PDB file of C-alpha atoms in Angstrom:
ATOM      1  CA  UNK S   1     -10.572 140.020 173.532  1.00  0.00           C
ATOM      2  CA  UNK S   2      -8.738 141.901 170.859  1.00  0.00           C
ATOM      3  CA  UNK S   3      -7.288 145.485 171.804  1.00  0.00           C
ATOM      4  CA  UNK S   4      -8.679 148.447 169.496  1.00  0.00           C
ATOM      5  CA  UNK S   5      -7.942 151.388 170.186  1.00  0.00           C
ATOM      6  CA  UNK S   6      -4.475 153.430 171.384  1.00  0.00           C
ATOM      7  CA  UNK S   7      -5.632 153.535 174.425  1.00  0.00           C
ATOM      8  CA  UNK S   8      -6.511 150.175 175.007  1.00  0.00           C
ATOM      9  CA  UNK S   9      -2.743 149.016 173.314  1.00  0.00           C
ATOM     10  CA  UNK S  10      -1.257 152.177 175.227  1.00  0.00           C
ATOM     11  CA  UNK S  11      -2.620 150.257 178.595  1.00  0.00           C
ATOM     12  CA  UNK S  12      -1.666 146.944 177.290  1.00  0.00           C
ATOM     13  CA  UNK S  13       1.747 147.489 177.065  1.00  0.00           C
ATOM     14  CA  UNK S  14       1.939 149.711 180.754  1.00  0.00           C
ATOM     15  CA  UNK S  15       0.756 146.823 181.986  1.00  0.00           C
ATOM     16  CA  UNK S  16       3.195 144.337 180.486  1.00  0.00           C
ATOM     17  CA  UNK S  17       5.857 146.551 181.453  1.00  0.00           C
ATOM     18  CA  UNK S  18       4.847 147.139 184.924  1.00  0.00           C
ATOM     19  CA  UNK S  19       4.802 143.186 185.098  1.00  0.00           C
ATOM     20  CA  UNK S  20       8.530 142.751 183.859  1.00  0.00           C
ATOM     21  CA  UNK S  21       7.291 141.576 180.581  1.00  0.00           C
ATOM     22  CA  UNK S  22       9.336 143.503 177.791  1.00  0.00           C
ATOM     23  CA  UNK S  23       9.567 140.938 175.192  1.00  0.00           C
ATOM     24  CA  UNK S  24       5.588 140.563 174.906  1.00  0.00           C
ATOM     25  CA  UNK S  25       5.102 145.105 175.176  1.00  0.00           C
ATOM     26  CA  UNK S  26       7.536 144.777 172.122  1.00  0.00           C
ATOM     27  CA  UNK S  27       5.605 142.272 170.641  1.00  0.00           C
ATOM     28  CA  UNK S  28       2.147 143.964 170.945  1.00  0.00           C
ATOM     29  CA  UNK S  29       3.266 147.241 169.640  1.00  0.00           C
ATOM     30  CA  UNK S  30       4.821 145.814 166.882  1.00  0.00           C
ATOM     31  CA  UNK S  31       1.451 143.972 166.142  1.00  0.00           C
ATOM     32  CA  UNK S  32      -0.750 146.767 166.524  1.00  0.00           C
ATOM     33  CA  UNK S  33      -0.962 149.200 163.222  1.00  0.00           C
ATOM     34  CA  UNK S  34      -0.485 152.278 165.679  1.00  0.00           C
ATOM     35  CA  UNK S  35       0.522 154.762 164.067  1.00  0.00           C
ATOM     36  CA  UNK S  36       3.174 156.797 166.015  1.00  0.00           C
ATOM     37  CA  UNK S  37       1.871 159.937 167.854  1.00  0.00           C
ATOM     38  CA  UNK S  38       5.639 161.381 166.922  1.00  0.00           C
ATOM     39  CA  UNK S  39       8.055 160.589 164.186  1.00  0.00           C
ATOM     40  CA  UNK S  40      11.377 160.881 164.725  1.00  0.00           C
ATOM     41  CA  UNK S  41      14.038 160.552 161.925  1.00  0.00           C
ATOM     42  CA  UNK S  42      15.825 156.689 161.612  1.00  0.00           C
ATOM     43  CA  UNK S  43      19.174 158.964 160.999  1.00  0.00           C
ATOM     44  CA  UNK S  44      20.319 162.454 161.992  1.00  0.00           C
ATOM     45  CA  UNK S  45      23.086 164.440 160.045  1.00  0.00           C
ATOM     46  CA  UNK S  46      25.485 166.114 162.384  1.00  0.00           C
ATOM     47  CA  UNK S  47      25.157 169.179 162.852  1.00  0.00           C
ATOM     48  CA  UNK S  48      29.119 170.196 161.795  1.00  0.00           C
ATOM     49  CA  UNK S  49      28.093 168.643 158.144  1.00  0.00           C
ATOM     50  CA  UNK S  50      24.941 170.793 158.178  1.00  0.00           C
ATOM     51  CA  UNK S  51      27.002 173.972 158.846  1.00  0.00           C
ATOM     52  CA  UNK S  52      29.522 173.066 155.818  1.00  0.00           C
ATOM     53  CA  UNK S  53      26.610 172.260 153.694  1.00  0.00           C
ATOM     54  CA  UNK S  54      24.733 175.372 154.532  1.00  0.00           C
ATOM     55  CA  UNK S  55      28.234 177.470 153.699  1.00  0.00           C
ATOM     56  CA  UNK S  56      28.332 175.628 150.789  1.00  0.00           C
ATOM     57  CA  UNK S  57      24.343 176.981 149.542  1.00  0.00           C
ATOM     58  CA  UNK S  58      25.439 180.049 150.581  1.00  0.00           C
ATOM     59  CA  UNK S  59      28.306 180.109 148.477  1.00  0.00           C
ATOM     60  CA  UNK S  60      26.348 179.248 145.448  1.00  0.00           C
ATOM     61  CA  UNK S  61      22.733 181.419 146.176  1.00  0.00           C
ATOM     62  CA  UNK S  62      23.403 184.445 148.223  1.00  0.00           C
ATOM     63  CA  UNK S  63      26.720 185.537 146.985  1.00  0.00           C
ATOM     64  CA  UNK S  64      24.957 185.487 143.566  1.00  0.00           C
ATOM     65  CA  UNK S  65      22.482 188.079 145.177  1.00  0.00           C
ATOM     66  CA  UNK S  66      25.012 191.300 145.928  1.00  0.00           C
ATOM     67  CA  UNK S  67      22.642 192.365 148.192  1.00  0.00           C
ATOM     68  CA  UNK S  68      24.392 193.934 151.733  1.00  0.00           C
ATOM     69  CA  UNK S  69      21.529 193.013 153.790  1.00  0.00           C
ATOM     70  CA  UNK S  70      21.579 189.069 152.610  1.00  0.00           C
ATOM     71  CA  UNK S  71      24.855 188.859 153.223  1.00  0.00           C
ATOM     72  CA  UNK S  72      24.547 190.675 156.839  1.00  0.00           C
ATOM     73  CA  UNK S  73      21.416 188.326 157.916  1.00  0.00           C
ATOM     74  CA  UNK S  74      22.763 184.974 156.808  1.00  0.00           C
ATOM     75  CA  UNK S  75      26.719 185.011 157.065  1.00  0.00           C
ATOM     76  CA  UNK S  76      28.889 185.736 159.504  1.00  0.00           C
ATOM     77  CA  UNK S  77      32.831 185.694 160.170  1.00  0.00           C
ATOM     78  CA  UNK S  78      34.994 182.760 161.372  1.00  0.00           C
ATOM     79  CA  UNK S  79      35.318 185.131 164.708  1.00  0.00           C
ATOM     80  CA  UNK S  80      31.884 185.203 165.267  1.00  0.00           C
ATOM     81  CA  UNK S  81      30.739 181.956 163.925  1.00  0.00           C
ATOM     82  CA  UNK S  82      29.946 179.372 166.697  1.00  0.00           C
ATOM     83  CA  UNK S  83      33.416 177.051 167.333  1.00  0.00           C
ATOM     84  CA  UNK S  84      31.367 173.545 168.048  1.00  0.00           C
ATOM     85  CA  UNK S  85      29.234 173.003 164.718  1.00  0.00           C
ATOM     86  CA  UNK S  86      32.119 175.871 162.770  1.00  0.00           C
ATOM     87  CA  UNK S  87      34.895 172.964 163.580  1.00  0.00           C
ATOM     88  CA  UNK S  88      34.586 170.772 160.252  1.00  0.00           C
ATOM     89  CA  UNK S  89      34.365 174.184 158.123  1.00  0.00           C
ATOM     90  CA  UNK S  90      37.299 175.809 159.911  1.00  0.00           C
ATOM     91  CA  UNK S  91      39.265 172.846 159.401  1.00  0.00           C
ATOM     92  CA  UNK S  92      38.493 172.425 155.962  1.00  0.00           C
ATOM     93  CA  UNK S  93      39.033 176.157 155.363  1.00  0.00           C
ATOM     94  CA  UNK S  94      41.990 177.597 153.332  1.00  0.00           C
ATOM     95  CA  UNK S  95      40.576 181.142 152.888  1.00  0.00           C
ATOM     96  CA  UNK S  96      37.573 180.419 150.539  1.00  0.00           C
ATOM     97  CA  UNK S  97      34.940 179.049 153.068  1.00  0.00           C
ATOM     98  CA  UNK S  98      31.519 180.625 154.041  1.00  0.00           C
ATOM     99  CA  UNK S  99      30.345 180.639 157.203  1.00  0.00           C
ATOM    100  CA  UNK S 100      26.536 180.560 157.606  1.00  0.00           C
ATOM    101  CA  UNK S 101      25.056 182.706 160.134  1.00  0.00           C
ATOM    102  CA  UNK S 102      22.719 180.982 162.962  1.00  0.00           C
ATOM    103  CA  UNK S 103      19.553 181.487 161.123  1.00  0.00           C
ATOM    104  CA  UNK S 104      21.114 180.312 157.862  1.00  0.00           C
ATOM    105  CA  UNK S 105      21.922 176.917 159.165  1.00  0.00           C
ATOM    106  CA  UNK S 106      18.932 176.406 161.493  1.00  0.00           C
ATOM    107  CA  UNK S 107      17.562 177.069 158.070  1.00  0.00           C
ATOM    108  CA  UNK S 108      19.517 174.414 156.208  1.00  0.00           C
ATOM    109  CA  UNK S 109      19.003 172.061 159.053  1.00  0.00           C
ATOM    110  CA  UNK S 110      15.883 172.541 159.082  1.00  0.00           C
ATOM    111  CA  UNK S 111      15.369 171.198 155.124  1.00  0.00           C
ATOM    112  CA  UNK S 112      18.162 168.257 156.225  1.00  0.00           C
ATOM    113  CA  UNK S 113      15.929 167.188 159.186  1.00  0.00           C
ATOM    114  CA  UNK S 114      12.745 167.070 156.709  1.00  0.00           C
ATOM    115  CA  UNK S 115      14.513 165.239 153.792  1.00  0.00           C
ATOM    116  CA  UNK S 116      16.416 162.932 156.375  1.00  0.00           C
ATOM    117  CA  UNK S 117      12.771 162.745 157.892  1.00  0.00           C
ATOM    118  CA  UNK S 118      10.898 161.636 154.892  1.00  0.00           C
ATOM    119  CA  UNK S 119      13.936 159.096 153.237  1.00  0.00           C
ATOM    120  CA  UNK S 120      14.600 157.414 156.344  1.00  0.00           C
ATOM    121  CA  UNK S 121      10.659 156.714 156.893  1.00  0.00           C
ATOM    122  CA  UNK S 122       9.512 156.388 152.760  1.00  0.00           C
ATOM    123  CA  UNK S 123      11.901 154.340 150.335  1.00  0.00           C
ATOM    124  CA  UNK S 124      13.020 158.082 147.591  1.00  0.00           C
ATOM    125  CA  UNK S 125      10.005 157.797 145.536  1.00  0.00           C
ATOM    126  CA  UNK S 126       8.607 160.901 143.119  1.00  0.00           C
ATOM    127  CA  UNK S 127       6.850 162.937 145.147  1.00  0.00           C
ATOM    128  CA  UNK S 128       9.327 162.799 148.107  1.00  0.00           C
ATOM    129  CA  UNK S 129      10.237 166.533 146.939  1.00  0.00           C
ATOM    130  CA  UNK S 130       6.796 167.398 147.254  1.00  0.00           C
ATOM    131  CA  UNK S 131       6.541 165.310 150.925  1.00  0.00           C
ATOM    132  CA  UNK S 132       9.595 167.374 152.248  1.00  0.00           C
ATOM    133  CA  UNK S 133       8.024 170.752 150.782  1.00  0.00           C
ATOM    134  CA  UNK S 134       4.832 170.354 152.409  1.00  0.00           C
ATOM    135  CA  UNK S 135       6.475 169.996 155.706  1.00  0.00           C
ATOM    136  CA  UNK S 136       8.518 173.313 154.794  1.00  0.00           C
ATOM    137  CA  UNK S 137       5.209 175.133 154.683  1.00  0.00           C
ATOM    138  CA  UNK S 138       5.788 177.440 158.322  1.00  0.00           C
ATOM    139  CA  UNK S 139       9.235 177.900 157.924  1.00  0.00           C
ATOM    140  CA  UNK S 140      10.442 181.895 158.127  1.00  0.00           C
ATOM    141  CA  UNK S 141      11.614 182.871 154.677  1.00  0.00           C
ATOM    142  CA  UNK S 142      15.534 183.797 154.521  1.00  0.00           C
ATOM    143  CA  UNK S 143      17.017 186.665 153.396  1.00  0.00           C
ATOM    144  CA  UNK S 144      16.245 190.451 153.259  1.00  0.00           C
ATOM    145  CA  UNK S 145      12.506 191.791 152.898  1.00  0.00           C
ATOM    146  CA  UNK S 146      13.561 192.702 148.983  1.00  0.00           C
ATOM    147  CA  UNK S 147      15.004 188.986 148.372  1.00  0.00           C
ATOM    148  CA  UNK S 148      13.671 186.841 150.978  1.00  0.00           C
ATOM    149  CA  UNK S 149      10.640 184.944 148.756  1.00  0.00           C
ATOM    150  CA  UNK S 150      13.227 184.447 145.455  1.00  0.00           C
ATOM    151  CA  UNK S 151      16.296 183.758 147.314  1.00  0.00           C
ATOM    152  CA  UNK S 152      14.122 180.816 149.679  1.00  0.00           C
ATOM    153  CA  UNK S 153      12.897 179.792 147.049  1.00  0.00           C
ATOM    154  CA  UNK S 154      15.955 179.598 144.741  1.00  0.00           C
ATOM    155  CA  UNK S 155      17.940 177.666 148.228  1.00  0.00           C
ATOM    156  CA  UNK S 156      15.272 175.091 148.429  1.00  0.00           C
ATOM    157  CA  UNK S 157      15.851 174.002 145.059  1.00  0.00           C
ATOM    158  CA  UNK S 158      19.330 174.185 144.916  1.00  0.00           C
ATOM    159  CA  UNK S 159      19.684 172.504 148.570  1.00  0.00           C
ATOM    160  CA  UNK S 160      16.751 169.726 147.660  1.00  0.00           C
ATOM    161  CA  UNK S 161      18.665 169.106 144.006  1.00  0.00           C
ATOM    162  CA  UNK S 162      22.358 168.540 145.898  1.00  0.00           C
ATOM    163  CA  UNK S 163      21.011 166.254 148.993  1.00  0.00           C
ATOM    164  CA  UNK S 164      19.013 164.083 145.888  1.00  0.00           C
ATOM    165  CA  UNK S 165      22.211 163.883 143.707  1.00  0.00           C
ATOM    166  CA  UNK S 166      24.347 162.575 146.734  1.00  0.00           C
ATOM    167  CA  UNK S 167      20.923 160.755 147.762  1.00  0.00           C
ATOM    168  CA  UNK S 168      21.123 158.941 144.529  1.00  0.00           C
ATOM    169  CA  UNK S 169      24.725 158.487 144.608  1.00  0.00           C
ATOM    170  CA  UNK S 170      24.593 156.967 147.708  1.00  0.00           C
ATOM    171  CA  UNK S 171      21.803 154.134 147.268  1.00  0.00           C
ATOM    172  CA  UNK S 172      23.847 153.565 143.593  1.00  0.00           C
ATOM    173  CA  UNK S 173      26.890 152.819 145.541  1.00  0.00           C
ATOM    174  CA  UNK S 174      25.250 150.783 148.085  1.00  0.00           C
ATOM    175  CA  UNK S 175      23.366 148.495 145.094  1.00  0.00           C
ATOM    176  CA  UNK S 176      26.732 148.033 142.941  1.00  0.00           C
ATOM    177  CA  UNK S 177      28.044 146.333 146.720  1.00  0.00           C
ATOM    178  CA  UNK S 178      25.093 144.128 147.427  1.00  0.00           C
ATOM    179  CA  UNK S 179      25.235 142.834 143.562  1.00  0.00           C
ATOM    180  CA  UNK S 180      29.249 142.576 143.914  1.00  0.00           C
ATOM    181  CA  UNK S 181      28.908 140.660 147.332  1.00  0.00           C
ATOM    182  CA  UNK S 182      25.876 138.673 145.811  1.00  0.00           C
ATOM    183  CA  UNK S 183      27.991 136.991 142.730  1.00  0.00           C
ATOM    184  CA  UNK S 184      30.778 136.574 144.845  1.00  0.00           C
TER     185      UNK S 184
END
């Protein structure tokens, strides 16, 4: 008798499992085409590189805004900024560094967990940007009421544009190795 639904594999593999038998549960789910009720990333950035990153796009989008109320909602001082994920920026810091406020990074993280999210599940493909954007769909909006739909937007792009050019980079590297170890 051949198992159908995700019930029927769900209660397949309790039952292997409650019988010791790991080897065959691993087995069946791997056979069945059940599609996970939650998907999890294959890779997480830390969270000290997301803070960095999200300095960085704040550097480059809200400075260029002028706007008091940007800077007030999504920066914050190296007093105030949180010591755990601020570590990698204040140690990298010589003066020039921006430190993202907590909603700027969640922010940022957010966009790193769906890009990470779709490239560790799909191979980078063409509509990956639009796969990551659609997932951005009930995300707050950053930014003051004045600037927050232009300066989103304009952080999306710059932040999607960055992770794809050390994306690319990246998988460029990683192919020059595999041909270098291959005619070797």
């Amino acid at each position: 008798m051949g198992l159908v639904g995700t019930s029927d594999v769900a209660g397949h593999v309790d039952t292997l499992l409650d019988s010791g038998k790991q080897d065959e549960a691993s087995k069946t789910l791997k056979a069945s085409s059940i599609v996970p009720d939650h998907v999890y990333p294959e890779q997480t950035s830390d969270a000290r590189l997301i803070y960095y990153l999200a300095g960085y796009v704040a550097r480059r989008k809200i400075l260029t805004t002028k706007c008091r109320d940007c800077f007030e909602d999504l920066l914050t001082s190296a007093e105030d900024a949180d010591k755990d994920i601020s570590s990698f920026t204040a140690f990298c810091d010589n003066g020039g560094l921006l430190y993202p406020s907590q909603e700027l990074f969640s922010f940022i993280g957010a966009l790193e967990d769906s890009f990470t999210l779709c490239c560790s599940w799909n191979k980078l493909h063409r509509d990956s940007i639009s796969e990551v954007m659609d997932s951005m769909r009930n995300l707050p909006l950053a930014g003051c009421t004045a600037h927050n739909k232009a300066l989103t937007s304009s952080i999306v792009k710059f932040f999607m544009m960055t992770r794809l050019f050390f994306t690319r980079s990246l998988s460029t590297r990683s192919e020059h190795r595999k041909e270098r170890r291959r005619s070797t």
